[in-house]
XYZ file of N, CA, C and O in Angstrom:
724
model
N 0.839 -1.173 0.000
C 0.000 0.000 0.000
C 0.886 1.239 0.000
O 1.930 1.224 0.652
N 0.492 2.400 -0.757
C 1.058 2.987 -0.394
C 0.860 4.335 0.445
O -0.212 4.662 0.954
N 1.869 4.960 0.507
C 1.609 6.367 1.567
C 0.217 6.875 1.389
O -0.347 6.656 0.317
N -0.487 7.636 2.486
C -1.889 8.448 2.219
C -2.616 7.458 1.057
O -3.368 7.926 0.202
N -2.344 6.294 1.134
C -3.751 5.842 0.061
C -4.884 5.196 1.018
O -5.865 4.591 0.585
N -4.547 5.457 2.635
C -5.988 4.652 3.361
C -5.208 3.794 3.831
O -4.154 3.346 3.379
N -6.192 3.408 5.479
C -5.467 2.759 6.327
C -5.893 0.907 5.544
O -6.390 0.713 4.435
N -5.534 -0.042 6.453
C -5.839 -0.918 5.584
C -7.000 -1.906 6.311
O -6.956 -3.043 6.780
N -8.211 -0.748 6.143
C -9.556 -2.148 6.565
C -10.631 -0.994 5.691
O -10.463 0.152 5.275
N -11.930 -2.082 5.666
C -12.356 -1.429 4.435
C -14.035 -0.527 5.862
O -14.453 -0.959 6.936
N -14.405 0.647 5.109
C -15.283 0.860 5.326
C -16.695 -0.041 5.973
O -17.133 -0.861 5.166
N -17.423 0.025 7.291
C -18.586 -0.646 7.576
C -19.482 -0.590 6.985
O -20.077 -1.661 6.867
N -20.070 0.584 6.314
C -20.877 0.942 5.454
C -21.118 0.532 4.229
O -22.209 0.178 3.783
N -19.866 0.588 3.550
C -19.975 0.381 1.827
C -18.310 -0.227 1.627
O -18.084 -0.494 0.447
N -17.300 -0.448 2.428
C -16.640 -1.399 2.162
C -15.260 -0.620 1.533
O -14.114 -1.023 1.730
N -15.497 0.170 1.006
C -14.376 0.931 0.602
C -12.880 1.080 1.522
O -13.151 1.189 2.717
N -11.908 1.100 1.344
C -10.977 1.608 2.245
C -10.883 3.296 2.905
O -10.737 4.473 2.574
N -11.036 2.618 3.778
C -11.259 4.109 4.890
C -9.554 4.833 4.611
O -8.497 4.310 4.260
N -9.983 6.428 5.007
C -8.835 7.208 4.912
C -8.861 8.017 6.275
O -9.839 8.610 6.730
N -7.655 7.930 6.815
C -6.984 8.639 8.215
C -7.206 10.166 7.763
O -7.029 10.625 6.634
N -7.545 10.696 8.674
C -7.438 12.351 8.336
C -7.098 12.793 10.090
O -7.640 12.478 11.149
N -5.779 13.777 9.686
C -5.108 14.746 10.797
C -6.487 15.382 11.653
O -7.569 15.707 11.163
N -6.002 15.447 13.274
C -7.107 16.631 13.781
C -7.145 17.729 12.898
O -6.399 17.740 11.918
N -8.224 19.006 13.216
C -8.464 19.976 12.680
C -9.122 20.874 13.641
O -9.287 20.542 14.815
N -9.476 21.927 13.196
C -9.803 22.766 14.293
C -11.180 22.549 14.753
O -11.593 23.479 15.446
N -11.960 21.643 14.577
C -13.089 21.138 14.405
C -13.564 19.777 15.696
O -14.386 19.601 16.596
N -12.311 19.001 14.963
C -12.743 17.482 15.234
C -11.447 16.812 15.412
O -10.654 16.978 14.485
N -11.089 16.144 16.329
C -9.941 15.274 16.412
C -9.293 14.328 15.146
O -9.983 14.227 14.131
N -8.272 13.793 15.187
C -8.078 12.793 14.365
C -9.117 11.971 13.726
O -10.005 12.395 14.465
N -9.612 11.315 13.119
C -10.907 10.566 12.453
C -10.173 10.153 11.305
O -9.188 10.418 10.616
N -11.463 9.108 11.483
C -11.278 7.891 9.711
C -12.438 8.501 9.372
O -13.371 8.868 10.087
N -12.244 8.584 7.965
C -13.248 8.969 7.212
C -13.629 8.273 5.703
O -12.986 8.506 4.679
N -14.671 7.475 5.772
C -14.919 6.758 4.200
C -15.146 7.693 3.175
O -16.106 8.460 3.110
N -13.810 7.550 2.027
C -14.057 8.836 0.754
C -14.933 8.547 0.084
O -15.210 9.493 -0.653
N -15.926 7.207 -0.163
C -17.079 7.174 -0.787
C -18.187 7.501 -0.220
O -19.062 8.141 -0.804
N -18.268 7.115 0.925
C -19.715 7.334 1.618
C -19.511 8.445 2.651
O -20.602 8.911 2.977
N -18.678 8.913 3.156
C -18.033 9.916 4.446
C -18.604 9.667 5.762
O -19.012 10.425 6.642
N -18.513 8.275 5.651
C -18.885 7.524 6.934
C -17.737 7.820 7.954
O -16.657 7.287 7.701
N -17.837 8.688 9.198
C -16.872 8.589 9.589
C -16.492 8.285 10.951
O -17.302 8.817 11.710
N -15.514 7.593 11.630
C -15.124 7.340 13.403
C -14.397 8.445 13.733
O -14.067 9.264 12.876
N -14.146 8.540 14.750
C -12.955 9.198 15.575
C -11.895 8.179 16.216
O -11.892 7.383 17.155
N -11.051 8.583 15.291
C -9.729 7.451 16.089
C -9.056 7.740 17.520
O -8.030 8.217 18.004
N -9.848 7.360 17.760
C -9.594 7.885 19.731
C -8.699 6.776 20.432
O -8.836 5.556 20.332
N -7.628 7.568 21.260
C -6.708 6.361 22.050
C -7.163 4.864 22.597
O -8.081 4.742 23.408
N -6.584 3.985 22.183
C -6.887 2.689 22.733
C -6.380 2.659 24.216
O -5.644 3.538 24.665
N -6.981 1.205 25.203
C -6.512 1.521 26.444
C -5.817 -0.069 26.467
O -6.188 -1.142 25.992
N -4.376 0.444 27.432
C -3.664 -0.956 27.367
C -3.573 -1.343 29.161
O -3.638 -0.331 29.859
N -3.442 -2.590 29.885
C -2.856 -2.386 30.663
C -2.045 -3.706 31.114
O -2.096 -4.844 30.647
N -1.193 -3.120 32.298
C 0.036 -4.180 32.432
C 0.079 -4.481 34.213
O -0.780 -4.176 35.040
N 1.352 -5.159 34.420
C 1.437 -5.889 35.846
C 2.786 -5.954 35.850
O 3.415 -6.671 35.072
N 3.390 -5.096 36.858
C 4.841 -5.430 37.082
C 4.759 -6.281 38.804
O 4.181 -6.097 39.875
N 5.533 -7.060 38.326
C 5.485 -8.531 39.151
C 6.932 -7.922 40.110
O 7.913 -7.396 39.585
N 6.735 -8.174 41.741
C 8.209 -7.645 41.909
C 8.407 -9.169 43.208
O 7.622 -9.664 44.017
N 9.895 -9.484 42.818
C 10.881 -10.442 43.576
C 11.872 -9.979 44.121
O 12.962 -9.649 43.654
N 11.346 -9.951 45.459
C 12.681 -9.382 46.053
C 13.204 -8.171 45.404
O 12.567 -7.118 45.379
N 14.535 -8.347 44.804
C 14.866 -6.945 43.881
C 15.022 -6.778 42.895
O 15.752 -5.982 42.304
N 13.663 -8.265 42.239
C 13.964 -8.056 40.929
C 12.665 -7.741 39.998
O 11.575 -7.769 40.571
N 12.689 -7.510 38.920
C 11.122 -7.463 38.472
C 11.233 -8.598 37.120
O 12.217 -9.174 36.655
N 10.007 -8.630 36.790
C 9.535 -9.940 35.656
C 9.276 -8.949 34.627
O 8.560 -7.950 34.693
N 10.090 -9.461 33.508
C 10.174 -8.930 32.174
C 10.033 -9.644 31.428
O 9.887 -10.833 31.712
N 10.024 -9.221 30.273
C 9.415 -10.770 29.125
C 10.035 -10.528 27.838
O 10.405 -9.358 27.934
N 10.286 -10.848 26.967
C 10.905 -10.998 25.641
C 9.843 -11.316 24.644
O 9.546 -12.478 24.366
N 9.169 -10.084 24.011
C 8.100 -10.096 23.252
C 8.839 -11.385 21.889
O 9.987 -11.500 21.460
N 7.326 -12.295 21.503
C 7.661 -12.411 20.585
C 7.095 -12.780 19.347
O 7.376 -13.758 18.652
N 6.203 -11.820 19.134
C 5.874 -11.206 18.053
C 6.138 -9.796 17.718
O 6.719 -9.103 18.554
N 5.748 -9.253 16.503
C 5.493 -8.124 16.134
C 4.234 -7.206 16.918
O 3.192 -7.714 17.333
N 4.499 -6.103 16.993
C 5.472 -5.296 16.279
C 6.652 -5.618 18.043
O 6.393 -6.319 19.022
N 7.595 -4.949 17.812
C 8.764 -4.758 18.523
C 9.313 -6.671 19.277
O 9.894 -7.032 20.301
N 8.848 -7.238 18.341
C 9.750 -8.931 18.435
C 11.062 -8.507 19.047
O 11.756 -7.529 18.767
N 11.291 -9.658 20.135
C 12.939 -9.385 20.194
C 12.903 -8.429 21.264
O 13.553 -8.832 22.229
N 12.370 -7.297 21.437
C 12.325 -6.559 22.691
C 11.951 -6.773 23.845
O 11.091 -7.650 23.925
N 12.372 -6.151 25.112
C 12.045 -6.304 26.477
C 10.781 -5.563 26.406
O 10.562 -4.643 25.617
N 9.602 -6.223 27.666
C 8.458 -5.551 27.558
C 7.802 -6.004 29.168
O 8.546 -6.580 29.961
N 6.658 -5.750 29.463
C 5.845 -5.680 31.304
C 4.747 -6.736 30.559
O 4.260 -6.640 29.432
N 4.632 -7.293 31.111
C 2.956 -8.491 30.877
C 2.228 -7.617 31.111
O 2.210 -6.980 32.165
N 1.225 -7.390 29.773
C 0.146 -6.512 29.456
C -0.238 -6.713 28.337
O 0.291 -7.638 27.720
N -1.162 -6.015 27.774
C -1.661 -5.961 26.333
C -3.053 -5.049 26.449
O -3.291 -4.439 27.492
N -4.056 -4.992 25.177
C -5.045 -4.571 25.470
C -6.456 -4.190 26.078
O -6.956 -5.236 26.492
N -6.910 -3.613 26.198
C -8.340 -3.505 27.772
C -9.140 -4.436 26.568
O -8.706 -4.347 25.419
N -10.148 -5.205 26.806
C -11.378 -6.227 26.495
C -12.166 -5.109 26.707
O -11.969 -4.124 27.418
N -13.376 -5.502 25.758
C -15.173 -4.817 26.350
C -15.624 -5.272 27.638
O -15.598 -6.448 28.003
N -15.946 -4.515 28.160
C -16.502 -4.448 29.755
C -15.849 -5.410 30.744
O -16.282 -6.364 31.392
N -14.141 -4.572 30.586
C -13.014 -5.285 31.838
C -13.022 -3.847 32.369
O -13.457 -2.721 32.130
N -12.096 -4.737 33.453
C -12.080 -3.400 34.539
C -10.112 -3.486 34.333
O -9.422 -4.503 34.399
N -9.778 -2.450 34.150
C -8.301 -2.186 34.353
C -7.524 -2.637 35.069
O -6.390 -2.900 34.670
N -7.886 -2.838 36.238
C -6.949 -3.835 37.175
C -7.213 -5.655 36.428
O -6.261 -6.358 36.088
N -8.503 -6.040 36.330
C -8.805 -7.361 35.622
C -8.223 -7.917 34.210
O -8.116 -9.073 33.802
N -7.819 -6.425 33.495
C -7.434 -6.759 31.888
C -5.740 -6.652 32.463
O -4.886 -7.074 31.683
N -5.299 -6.115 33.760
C -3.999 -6.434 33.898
C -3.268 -7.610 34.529
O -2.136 -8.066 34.367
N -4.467 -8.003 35.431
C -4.411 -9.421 36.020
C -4.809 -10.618 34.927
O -4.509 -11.731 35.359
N -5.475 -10.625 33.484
C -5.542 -11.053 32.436
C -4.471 -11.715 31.609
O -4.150 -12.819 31.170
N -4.003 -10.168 31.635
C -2.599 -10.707 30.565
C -1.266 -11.065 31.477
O -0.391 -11.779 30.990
N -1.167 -10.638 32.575
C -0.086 -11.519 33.502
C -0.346 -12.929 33.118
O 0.453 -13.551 32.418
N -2.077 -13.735 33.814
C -1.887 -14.833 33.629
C -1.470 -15.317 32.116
O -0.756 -16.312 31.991
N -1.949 -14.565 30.937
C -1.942 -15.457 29.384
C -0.736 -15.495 29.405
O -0.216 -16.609 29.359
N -0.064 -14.554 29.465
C 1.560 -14.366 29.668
C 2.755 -15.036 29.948
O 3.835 -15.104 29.363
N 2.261 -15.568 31.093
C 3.427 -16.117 32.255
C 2.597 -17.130 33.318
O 3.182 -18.021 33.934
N 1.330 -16.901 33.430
C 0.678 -18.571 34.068
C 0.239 -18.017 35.416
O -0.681 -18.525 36.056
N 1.290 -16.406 36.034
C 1.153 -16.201 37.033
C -0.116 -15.225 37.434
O -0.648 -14.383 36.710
N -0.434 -15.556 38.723
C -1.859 -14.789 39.623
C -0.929 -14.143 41.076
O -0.076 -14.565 41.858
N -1.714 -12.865 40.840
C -1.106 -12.067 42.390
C -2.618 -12.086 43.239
O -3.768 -12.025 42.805
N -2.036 -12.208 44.769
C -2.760 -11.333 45.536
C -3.132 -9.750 45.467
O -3.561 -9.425 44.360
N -3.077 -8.991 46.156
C -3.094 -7.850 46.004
C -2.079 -6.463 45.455
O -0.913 -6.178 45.726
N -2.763 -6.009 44.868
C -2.676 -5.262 43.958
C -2.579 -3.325 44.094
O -3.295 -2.787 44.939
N -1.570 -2.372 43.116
C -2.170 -1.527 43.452
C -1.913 -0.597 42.105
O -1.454 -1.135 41.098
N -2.241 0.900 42.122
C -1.844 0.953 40.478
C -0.615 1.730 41.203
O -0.262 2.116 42.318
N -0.140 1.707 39.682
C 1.474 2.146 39.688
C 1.162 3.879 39.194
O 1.328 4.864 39.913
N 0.634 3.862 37.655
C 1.030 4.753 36.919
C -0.321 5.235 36.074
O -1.414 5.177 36.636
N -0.242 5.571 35.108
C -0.323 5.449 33.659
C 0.277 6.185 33.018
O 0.849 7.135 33.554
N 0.341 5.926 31.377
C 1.873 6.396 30.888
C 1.207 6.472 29.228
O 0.646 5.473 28.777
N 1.334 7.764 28.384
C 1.062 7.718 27.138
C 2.070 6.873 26.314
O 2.993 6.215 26.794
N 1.687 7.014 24.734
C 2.670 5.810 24.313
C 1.936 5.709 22.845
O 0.748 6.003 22.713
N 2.807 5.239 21.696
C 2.202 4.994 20.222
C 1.957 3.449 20.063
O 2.425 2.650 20.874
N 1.204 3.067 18.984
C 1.369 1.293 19.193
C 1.485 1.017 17.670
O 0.407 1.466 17.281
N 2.186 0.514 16.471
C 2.039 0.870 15.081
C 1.514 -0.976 14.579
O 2.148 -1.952 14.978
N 0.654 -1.048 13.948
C 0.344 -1.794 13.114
C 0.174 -1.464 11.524
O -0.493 -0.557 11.026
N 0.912 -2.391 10.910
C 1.487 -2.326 9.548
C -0.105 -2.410 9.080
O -0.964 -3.097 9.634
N -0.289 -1.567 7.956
C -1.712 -1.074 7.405
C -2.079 -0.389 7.634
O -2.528 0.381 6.785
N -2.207 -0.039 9.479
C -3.208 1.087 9.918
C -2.460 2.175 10.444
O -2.972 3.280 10.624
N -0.870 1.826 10.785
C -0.108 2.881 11.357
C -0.294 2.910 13.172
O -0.521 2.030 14.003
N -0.043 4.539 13.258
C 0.333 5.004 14.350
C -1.095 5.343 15.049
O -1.998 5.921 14.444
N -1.214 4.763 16.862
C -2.063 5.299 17.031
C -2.035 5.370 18.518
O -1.495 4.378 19.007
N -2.442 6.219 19.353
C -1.952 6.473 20.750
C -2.603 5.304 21.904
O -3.723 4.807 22.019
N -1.778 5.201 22.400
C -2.541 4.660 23.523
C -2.346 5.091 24.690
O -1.551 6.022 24.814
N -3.137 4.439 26.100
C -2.715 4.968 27.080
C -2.528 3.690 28.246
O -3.452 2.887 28.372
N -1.583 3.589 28.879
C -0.867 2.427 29.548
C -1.696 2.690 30.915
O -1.777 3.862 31.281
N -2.212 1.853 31.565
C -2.437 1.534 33.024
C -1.560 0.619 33.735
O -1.585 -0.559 33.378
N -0.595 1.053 34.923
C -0.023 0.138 34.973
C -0.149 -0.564 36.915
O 0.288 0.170 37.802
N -0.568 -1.515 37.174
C -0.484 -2.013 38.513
C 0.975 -2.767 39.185
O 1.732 -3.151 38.293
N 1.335 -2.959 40.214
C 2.814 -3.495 40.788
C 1.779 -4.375 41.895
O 0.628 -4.160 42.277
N 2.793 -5.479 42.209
C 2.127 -6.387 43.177
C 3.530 -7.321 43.049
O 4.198 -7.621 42.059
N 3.700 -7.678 44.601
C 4.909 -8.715 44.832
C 4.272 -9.973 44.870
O 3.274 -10.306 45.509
N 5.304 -10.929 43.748
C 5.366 -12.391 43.650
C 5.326 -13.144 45.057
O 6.102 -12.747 45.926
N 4.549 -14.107 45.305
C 4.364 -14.930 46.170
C 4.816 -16.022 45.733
O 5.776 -16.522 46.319
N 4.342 -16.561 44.790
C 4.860 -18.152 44.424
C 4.542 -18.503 42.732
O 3.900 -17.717 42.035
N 4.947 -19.451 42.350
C 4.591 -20.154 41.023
C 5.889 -19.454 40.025
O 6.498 -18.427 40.327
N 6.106 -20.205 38.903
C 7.694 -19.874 38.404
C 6.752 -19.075 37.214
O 5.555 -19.359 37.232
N 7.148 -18.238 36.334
C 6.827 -17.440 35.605
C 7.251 -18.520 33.653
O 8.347 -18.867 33.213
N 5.947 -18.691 33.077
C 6.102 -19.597 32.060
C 5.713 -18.598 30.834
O 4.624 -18.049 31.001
N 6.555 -18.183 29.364
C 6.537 -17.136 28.593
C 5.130 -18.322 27.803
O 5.040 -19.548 27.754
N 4.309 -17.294 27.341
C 2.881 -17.714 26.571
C 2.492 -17.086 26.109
O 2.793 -15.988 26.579
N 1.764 -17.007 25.164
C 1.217 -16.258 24.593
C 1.728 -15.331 23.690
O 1.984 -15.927 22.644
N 1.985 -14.188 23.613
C 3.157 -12.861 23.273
C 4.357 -13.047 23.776
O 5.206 -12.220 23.443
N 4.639 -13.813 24.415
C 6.355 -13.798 25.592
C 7.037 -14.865 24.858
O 6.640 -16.025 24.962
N 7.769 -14.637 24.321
C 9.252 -15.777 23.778
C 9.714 -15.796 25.017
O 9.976 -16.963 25.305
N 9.931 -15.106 25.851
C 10.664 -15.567 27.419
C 10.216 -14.581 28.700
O 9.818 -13.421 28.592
N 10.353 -15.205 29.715
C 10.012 -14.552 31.039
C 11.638 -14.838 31.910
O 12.433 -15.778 31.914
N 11.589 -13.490 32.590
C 13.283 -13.314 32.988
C 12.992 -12.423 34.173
O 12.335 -11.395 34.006
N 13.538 -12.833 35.588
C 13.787 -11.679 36.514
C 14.896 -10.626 36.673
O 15.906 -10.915 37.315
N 14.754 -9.488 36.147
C 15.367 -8.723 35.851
C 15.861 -8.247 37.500
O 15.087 -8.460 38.433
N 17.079 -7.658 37.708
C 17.435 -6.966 39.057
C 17.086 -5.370 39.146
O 17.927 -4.637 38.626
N 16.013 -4.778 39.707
C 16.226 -3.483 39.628
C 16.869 -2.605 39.695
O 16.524 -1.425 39.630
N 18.068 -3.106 39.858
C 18.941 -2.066 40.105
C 19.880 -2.410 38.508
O 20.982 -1.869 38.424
N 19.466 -3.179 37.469
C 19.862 -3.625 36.246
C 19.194 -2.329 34.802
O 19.764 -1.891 33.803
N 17.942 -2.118 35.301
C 17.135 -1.873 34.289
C 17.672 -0.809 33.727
O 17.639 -0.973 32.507
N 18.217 0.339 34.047
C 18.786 1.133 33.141
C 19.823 0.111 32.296
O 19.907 0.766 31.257
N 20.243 -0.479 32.185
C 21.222 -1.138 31.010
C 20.160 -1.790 30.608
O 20.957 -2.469 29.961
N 18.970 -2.328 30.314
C 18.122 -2.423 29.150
C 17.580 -1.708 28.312
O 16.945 -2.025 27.306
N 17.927 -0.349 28.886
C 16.824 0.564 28.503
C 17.019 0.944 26.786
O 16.415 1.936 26.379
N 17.882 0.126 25.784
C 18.032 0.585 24.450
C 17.118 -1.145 24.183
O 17.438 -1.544 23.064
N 16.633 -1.655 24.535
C 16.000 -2.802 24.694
C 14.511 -3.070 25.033
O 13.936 -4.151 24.905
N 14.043 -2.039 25.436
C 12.671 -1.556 25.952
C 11.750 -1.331 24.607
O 12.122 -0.650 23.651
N 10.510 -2.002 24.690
C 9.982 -1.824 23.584
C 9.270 -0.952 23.252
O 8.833 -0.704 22.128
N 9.093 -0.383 24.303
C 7.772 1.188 24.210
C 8.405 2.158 24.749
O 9.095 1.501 25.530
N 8.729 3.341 24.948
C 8.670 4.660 25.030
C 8.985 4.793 26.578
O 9.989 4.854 27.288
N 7.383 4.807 26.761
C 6.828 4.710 27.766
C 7.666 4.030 29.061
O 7.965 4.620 30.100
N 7.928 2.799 28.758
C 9.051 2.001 30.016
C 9.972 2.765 30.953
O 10.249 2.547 32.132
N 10.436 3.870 29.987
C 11.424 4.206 30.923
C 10.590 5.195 32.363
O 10.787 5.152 33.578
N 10.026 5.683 31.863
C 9.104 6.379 33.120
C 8.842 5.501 33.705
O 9.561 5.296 34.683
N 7.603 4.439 33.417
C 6.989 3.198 34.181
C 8.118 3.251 35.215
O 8.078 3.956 36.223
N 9.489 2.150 34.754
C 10.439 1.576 35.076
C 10.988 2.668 36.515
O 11.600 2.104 37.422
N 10.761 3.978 36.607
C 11.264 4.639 37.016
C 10.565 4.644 37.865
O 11.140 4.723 38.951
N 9.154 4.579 37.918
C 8.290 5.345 39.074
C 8.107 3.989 40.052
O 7.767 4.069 41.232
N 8.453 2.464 39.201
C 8.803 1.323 40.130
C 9.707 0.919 40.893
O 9.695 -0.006 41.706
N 10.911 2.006 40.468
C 12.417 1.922 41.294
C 11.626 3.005 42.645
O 11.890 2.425 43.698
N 11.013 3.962 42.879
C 10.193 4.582 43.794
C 9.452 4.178 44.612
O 9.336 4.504 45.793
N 8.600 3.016 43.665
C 7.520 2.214 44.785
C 8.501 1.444 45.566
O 8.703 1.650 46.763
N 9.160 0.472 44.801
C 10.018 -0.556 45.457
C 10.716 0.333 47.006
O 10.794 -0.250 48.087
N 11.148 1.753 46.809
C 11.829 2.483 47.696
C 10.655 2.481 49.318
O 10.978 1.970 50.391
N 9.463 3.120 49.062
C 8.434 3.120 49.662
C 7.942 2.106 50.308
O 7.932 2.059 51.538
N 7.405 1.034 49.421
C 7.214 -0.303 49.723
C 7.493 -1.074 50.606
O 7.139 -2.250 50.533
């Protein structure tokens, strides 16, 4: 496909390939169908995650798929229809890694881009909860080529390894809790 010819899914209406159009002074970002001018608002998706903490280390994972394969990343992924943010983060821990926490608390949230080939760039916004490991070994599933306890006091030397943006704040405001904690 090429540049500005339309993201790549076709219109609900009449099927056509929908076209991305910039905010304006009007209306936010939006898809808009050039045949029918059927149009959405491409409004931020919501993601959320679970940093798992051991002693002094935290659980990281080795994405492995696209997009960012090969990179370090937090067990998370996207919010479901009618989850609750703490539940879609206790979700993807388990698909993840097998593992379940007791209690829970939030950490953060953290802006951030997410790119899929066809449709491009599109914002999201990270929820993120911390909760210390009790038991059970951490098994990579799903999205995870591997699960690894990282040492917190390590994570800046991953940080050209981090797959989102976003991490390094996260990562930061968990070297804080851990302090508190």
């Amino acid at each position: 496909m090429t540049r500005g010819a339309g993201v790549g899914f076709p219109c609900a209406v009449c099927g056509r390939r929908i076209t991305r159009r910039p905010p304006d002074a009007h209306r936010p970002r939006h898809l808009t169908c050039p045949r029918c001018r059927y149009m959405i608002y491409d409004y931020p998706r919501s993601a959320c995650g679970m940093l798992v903490v051991r002693d002094d280390s935290v659980l990281l994972l080795e994405r492995a798929q696209a997009p960012r394969r090969g990179y370090v990343d937090v067990p998370g992924g996207f919010l479901e229809a009618n989850e609750s943010l703490e539940a879609a983060a206790r979700r993807e821990l388990r698909e993840e890694t097998g593992l379940t926490l007791g209690r829970v608390e939030p950490l953060g949230t953290y802006w951030d881009t997410y790119f899929i080939r066809g449709f491009g760039r599109f914002p999201v916004l990270n929820s993120y909860f911390v909760g210390r490991w009790r038991r059970g070994v951490p098994v990579a599933a799903d999205d995870a080529a591997h699960a690894m306890w990282v040492p917190i006091a390590s994570l800046a030397r991953h940080r050209r390894r981090f797959a989102w943006a976003h991490m390094t704040p996260l990562l930061r405001d968990l070297v804080r809790w851990t302090r508190r904690a």
